[in-house]
CSV table of N, CA and C in Angstrom, one decimal:
chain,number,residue,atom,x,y,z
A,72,UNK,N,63.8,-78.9,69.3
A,72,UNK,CA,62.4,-79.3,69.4
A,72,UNK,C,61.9,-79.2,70.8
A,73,UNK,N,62.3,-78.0,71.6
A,73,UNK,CA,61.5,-77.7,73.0
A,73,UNK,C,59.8,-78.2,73.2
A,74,UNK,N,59.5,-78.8,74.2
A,74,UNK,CA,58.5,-78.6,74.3
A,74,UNK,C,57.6,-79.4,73.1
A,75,UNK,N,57.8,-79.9,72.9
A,75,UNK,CA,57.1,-81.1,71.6
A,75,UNK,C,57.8,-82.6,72.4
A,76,UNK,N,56.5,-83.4,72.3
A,76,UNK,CA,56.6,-85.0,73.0
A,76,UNK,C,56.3,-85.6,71.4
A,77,UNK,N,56.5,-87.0,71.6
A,77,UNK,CA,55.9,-87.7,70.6
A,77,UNK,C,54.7,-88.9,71.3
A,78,UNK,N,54.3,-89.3,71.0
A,78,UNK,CA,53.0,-90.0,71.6
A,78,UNK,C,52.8,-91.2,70.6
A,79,UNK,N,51.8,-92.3,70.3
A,79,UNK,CA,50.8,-92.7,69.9
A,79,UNK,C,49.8,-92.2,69.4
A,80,UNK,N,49.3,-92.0,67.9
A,80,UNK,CA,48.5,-91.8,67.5
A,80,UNK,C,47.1,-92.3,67.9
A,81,UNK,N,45.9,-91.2,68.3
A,81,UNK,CA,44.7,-91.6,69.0
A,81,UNK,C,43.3,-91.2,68.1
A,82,UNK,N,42.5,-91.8,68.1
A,82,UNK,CA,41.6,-91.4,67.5
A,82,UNK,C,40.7,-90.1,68.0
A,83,UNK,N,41.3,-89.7,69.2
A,83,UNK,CA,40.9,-88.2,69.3
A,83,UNK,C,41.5,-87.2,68.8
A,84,UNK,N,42.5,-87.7,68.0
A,84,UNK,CA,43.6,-86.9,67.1
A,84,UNK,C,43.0,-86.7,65.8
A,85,UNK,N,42.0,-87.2,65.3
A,85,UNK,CA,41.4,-87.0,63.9
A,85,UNK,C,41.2,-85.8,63.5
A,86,UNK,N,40.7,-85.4,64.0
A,86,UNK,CA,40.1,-83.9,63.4
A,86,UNK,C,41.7,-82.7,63.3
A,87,UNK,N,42.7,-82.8,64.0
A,87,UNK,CA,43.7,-82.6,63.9
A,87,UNK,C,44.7,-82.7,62.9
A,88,UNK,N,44.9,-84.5,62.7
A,88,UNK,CA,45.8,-85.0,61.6
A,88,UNK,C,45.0,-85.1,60.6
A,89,UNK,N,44.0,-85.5,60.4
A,89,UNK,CA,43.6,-84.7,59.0
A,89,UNK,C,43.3,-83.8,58.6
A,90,UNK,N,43.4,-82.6,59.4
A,90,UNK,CA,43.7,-81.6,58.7
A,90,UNK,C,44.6,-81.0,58.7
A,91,UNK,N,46.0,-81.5,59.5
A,91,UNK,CA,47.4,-81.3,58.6
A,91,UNK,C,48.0,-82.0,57.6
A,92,UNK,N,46.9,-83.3,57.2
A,92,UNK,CA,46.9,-84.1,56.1
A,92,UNK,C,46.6,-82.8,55.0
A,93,UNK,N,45.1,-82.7,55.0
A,93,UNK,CA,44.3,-81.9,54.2
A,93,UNK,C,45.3,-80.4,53.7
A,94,UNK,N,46.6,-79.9,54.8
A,94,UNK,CA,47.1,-78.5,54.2
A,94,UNK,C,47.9,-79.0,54.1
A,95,UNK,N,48.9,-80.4,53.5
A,95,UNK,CA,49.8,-81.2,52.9
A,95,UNK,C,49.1,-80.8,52.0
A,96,UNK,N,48.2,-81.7,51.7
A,96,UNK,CA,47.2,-82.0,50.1
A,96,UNK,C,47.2,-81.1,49.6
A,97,UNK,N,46.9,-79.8,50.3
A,97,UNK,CA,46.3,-78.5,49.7
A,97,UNK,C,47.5,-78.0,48.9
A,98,UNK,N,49.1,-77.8,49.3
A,98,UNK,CA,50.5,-77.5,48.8
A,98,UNK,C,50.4,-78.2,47.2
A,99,UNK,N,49.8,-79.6,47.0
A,99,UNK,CA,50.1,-79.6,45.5
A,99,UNK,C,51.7,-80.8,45.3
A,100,UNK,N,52.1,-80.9,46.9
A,100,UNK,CA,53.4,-81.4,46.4
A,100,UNK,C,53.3,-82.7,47.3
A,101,UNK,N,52.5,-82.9,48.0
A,101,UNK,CA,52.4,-84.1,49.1
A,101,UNK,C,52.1,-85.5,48.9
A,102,UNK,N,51.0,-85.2,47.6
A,102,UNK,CA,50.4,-86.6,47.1
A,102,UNK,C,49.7,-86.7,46.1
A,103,UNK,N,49.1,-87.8,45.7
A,103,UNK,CA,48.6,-87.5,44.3
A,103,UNK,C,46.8,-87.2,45.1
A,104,UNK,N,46.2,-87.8,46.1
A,104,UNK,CA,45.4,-87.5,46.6
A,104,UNK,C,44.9,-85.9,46.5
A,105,UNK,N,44.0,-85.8,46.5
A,105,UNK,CA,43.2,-84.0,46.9
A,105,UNK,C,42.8,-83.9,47.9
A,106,UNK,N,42.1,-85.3,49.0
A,106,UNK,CA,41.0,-84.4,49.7
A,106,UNK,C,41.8,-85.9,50.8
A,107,UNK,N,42.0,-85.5,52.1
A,107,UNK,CA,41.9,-86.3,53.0
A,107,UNK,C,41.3,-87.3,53.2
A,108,UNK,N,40.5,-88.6,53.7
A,108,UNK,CA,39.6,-89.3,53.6
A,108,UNK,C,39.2,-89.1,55.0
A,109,UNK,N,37.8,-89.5,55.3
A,109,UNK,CA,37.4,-89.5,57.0
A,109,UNK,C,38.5,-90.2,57.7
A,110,UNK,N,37.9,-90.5,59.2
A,110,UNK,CA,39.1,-90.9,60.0
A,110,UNK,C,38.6,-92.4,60.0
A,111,UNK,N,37.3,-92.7,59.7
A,111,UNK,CA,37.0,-94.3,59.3
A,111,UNK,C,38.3,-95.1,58.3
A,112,UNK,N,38.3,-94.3,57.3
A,112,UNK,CA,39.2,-94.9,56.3
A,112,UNK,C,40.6,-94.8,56.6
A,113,UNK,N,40.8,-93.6,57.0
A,113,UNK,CA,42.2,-93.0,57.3
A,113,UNK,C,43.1,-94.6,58.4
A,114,UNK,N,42.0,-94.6,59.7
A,114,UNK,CA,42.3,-95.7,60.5
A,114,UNK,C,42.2,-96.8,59.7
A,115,UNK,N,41.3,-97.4,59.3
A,115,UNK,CA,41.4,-98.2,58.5
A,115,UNK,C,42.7,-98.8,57.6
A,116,UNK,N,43.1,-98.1,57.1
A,116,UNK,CA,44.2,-98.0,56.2
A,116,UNK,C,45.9,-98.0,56.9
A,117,UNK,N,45.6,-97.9,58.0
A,117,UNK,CA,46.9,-97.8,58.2
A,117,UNK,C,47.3,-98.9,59.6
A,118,UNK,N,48.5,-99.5,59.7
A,118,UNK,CA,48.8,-100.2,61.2
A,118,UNK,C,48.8,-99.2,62.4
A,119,UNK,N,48.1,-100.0,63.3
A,119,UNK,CA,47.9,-98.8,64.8
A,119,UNK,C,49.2,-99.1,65.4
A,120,UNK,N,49.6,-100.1,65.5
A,120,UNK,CA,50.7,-100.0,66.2
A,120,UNK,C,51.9,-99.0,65.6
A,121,UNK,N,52.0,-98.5,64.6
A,121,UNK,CA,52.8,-97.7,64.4
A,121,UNK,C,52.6,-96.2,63.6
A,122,UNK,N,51.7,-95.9,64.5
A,122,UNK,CA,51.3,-94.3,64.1
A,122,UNK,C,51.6,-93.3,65.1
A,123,UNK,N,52.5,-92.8,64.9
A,123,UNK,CA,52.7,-91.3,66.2
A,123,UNK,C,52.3,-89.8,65.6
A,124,UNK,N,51.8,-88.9,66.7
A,124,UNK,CA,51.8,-87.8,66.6
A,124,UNK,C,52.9,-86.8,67.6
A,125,UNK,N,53.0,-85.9,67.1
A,125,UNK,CA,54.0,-85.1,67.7
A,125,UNK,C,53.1,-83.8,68.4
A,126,UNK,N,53.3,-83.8,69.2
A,126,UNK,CA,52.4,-82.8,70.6
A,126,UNK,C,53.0,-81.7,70.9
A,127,UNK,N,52.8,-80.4,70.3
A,127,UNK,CA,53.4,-79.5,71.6
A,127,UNK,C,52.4,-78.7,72.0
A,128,UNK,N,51.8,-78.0,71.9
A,128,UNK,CA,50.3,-77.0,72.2
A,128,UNK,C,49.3,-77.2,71.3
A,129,UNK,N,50.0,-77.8,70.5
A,129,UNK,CA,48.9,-78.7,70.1
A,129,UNK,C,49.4,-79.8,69.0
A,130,UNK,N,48.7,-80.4,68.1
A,130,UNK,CA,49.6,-81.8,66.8
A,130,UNK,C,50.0,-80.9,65.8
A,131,UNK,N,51.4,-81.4,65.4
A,131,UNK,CA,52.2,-81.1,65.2
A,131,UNK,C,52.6,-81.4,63.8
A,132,UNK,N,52.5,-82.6,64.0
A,132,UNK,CA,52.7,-83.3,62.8
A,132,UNK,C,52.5,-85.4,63.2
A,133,UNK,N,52.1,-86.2,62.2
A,133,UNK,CA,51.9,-87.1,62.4
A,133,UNK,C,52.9,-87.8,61.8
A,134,UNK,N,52.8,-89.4,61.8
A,134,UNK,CA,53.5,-90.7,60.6
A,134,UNK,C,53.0,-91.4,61.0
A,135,UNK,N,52.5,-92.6,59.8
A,135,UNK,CA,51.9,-94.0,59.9
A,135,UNK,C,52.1,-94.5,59.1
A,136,UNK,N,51.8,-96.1,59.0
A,136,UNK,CA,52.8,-96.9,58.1
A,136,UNK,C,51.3,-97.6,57.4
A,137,UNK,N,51.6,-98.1,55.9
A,137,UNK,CA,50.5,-98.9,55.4
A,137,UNK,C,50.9,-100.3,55.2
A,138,UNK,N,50.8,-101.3,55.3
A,138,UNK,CA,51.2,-102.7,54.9
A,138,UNK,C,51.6,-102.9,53.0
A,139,UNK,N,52.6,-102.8,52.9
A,139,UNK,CA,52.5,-103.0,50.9
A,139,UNK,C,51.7,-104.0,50.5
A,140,UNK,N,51.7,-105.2,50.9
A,140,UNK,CA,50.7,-106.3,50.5
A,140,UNK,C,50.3,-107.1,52.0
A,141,UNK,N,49.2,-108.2,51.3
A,141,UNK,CA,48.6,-109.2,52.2
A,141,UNK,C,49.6,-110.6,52.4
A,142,UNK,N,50.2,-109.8,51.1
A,142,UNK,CA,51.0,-111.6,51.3
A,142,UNK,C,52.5,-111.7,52.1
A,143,UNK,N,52.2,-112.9,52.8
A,143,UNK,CA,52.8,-113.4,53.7
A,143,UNK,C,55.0,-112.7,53.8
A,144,UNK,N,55.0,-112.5,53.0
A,144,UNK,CA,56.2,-112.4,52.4
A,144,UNK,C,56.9,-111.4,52.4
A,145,UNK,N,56.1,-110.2,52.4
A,145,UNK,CA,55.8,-109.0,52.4
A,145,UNK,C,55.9,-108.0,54.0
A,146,UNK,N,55.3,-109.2,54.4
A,146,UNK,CA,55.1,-108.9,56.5
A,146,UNK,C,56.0,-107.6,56.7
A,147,UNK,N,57.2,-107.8,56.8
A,147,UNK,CA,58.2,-106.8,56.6
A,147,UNK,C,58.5,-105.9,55.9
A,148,UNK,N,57.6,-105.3,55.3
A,148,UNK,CA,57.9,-104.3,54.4
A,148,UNK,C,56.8,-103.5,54.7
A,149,UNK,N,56.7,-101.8,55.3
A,149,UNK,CA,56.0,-101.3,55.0
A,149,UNK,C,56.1,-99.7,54.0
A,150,UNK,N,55.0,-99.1,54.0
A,150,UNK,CA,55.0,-97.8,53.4
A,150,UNK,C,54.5,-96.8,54.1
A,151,UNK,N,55.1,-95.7,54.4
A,151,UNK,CA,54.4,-94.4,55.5
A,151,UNK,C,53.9,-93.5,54.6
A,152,UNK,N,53.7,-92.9,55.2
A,152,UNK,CA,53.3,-91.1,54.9
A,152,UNK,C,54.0,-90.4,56.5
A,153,UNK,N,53.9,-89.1,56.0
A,153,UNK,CA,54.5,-88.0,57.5
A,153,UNK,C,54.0,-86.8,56.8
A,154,UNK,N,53.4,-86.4,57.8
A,154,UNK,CA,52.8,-84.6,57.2
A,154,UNK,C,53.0,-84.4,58.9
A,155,UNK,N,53.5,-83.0,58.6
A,155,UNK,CA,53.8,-81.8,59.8
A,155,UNK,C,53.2,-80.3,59.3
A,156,UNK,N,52.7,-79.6,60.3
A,156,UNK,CA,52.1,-78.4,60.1
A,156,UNK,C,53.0,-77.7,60.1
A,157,UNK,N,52.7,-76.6,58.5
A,157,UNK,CA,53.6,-75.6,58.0
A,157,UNK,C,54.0,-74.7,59.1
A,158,UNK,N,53.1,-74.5,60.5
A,158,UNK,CA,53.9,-74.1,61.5
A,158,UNK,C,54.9,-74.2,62.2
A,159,UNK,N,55.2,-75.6,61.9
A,159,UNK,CA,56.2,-76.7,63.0
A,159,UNK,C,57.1,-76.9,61.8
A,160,UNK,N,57.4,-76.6,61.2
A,160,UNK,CA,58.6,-77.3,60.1
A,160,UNK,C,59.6,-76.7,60.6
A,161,UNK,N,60.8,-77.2,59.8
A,161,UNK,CA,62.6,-76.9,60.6
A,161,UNK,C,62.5,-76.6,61.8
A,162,UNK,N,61.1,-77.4,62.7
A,162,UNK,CA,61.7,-77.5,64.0
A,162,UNK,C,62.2,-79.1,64.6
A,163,UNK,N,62.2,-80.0,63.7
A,163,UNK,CA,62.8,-81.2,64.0
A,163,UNK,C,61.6,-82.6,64.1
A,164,UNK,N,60.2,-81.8,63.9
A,164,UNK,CA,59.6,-82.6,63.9
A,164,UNK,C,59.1,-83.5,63.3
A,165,UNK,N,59.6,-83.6,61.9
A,165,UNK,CA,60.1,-84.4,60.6
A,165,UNK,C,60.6,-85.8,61.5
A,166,UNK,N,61.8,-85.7,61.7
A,166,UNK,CA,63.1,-85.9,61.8
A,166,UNK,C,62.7,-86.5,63.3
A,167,UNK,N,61.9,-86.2,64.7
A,167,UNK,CA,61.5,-87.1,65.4
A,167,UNK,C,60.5,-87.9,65.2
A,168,UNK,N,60.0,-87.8,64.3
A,168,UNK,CA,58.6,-88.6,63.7
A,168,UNK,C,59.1,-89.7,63.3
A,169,UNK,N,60.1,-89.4,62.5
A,169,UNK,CA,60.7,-90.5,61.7
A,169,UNK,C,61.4,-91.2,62.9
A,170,UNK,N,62.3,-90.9,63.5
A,170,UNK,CA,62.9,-92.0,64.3
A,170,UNK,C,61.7,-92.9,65.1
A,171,UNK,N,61.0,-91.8,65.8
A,171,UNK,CA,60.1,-93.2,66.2
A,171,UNK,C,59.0,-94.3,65.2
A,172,UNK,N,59.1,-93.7,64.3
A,172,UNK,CA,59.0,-94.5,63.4
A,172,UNK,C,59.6,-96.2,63.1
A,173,UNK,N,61.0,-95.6,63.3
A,173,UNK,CA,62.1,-96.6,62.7
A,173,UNK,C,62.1,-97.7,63.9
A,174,UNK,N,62.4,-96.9,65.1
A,174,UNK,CA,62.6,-97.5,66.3
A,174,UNK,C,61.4,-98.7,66.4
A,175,UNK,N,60.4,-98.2,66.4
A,175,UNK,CA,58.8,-99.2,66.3
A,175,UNK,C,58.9,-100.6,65.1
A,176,UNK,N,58.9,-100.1,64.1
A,176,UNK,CA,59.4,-100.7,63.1
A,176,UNK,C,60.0,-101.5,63.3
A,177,UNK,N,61.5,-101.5,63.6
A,177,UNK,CA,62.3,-102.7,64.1
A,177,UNK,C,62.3,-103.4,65.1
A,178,UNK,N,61.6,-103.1,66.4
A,178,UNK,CA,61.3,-103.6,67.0
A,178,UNK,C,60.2,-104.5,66.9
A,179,UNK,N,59.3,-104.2,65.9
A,179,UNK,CA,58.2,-104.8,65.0
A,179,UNK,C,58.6,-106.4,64.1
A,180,UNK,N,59.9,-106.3,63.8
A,180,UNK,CA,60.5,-106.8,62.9
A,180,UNK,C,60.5,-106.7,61.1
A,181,UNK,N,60.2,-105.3,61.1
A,181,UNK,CA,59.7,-104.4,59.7
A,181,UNK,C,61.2,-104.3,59.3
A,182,UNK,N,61.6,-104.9,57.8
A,182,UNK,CA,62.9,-104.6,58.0
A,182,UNK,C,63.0,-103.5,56.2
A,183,UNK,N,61.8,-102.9,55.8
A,183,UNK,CA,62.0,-102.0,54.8
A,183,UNK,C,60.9,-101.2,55.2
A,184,UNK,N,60.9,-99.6,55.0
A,184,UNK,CA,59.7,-98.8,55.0
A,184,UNK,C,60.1,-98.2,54.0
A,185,UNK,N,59.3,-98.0,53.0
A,185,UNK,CA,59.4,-97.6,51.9
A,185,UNK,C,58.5,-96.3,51.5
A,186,UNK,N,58.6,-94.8,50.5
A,186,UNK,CA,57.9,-94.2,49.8
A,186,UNK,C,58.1,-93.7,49.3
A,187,UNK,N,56.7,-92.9,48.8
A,187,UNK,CA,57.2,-92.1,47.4
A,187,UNK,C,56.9,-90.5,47.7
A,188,UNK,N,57.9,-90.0,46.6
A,188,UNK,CA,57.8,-88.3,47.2
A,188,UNK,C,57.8,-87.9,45.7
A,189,UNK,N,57.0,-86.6,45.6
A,189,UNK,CA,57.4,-85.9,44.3
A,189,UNK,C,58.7,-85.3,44.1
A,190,UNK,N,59.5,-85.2,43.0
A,190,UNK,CA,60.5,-84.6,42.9
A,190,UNK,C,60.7,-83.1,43.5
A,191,UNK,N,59.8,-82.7,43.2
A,191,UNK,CA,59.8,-81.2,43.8
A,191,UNK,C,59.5,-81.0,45.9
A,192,UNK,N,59.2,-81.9,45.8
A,192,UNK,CA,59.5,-81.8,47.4
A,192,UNK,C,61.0,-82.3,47.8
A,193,UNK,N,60.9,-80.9,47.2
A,193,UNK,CA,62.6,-81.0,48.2
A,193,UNK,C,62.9,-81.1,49.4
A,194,UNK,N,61.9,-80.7,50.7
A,194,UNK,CA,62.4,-80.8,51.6
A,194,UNK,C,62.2,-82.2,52.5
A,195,UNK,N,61.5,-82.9,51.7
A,195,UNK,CA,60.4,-84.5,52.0
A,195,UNK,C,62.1,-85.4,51.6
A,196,UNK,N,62.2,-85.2,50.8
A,196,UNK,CA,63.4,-85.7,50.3
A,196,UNK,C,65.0,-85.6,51.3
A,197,UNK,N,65.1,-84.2,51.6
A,197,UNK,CA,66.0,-84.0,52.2
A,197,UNK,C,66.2,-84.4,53.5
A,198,UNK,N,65.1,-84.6,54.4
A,198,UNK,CA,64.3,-85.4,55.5
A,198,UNK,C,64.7,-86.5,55.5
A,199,UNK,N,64.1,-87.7,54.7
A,199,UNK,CA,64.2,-89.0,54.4
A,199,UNK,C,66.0,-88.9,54.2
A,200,UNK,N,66.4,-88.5,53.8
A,200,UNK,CA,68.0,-89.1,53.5
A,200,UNK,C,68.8,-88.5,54.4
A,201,UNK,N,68.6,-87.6,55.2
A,201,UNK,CA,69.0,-87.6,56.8
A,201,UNK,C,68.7,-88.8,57.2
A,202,UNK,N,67.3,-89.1,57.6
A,202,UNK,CA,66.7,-90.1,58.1
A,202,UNK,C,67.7,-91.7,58.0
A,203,UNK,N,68.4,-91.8,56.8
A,203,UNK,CA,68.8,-93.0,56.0
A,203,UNK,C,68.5,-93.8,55.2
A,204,UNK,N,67.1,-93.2,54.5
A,204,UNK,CA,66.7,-93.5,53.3
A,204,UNK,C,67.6,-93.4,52.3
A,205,UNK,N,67.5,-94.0,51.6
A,205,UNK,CA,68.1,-94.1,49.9
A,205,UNK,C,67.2,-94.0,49.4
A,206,UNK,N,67.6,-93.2,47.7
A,206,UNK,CA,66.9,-92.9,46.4
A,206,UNK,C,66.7,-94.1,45.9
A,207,UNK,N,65.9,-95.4,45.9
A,207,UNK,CA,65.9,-96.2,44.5
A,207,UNK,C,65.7,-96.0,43.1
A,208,UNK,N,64.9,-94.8,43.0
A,208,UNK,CA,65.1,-94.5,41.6
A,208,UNK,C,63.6,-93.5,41.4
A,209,UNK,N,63.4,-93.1,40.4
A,209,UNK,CA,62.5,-92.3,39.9
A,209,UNK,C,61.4,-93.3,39.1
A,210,UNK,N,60.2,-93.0,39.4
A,210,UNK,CA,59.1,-93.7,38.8
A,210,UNK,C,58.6,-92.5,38.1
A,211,UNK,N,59.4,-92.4,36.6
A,211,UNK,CA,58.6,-91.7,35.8
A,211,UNK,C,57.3,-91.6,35.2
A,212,UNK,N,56.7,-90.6,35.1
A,212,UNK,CA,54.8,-90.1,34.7
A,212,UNK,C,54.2,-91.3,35.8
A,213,UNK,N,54.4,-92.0,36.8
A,213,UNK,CA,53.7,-92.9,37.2
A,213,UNK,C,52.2,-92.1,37.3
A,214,UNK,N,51.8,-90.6,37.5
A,214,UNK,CA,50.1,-91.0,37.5
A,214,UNK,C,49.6,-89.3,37.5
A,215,UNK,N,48.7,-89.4,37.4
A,215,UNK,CA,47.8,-87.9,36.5
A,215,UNK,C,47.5,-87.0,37.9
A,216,UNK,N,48.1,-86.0,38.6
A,216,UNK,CA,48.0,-85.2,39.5
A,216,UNK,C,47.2,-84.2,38.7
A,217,UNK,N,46.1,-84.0,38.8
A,217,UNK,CA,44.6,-82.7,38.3
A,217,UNK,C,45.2,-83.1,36.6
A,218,UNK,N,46.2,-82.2,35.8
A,218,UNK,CA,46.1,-82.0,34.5
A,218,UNK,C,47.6,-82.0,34.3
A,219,UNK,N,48.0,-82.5,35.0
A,219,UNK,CA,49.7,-83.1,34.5
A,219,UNK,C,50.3,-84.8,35.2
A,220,UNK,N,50.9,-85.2,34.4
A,220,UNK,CA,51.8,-86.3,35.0
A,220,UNK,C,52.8,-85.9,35.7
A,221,UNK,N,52.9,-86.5,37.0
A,221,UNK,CA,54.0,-86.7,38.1
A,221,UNK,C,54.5,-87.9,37.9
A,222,UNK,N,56.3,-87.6,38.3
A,222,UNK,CA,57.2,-88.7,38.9
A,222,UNK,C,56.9,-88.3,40.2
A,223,UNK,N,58.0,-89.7,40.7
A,223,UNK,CA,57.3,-90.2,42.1
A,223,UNK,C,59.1,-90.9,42.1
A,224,UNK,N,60.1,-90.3,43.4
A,224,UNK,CA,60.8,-90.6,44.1
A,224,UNK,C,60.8,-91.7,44.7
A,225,UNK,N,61.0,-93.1,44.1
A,225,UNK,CA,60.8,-93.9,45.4
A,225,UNK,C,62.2,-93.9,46.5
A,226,UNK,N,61.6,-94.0,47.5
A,226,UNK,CA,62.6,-93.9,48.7
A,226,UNK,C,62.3,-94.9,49.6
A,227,UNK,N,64.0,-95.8,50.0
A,227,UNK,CA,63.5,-96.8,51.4
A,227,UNK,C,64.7,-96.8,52.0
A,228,UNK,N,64.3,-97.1,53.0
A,228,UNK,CA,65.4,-97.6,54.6
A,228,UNK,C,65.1,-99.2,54.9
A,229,UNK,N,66.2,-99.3,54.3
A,229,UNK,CA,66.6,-101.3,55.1
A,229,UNK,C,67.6,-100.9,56.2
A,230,UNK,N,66.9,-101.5,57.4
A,230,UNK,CA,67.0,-102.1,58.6
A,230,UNK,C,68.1,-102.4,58.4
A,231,UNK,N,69.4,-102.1,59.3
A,231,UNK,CA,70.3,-102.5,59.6
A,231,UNK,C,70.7,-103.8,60.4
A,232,UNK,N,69.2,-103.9,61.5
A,232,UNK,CA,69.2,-104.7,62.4
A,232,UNK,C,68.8,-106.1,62.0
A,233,UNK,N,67.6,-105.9,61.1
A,233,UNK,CA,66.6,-107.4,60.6
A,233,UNK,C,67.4,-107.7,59.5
């Protein structure tokens, strides 16, 4: 991964990460989503303290975490997404995204990050379980992608430390 830093996610990065969101979306295999949302909602939706982008001549690829619930109980447990541009793939920028991820996280005192991947993203899958994710199981037909039902991969990492 020469030449690629990882940073904090900035809101001058919008027009960038969502549209390596948007040519996720566009593949068919990323989400059940179609269309990116603005960067009002995008920020909105997600903890700032733990959003990085990956930098090298330009963004690279992003990760951010969502809270699963409000309730109190929950605090520790979040949910990401990670999208990297089909230009930057098998160059490691998965795989640094994710660690600073983790590292934040626990330091955070986040002691599960949890999500879901379609079966056919094979290589989302292969990522995460480098990473040290585990398979929990398959969430069969969970939901209507355009004119077919998708399963949905759920995948999590418990914290070794918390």
């Amino acid at each position: 991964m020469s030449e690629v830093s990882l940073r904090p996610m900035r809101a001058a990065d919008a027009g960038a990460v969502l549209a390596i969101y948007q040519t996720g979306l566009d593949g068919g295999d990323a989400s059940f989503e179609r269309t990116a949302p603005g960067w009002a909602e995008f920020d909105a939706a997600r903890l700032a303290a733990h959003r990085f982008v990956a930098v090298g001549e330009t963004i690279l690829g992003w990760v951010a975490v969502s809270a699963v619930s409000s309730r109190p109980v929950y605090a520790g447990v979040v949910e990401h997404s990670i999208y990297v541009d089909p230009a930057a793939r098998g160059r490691g920028v998965g795989r640094a995204l994710l660690g600073a991820l983790i590292d934040s996280t626990e330091r955070a005192g986040v002691w599960t990050i949890q999500s879901g991947v379609f079966p056919e993203n094979t290589a989302s899958l292969a990522l995460h379980h480098a990473a040290g994710f585990r398979t929990v199981g398959v969430r069969e037909r969970l939901g209507r992608h355009g004119d077919r039902w998708r399963d949905v991969v759920l995948l999590e990492r418990r914290s070794p430390l918390i």
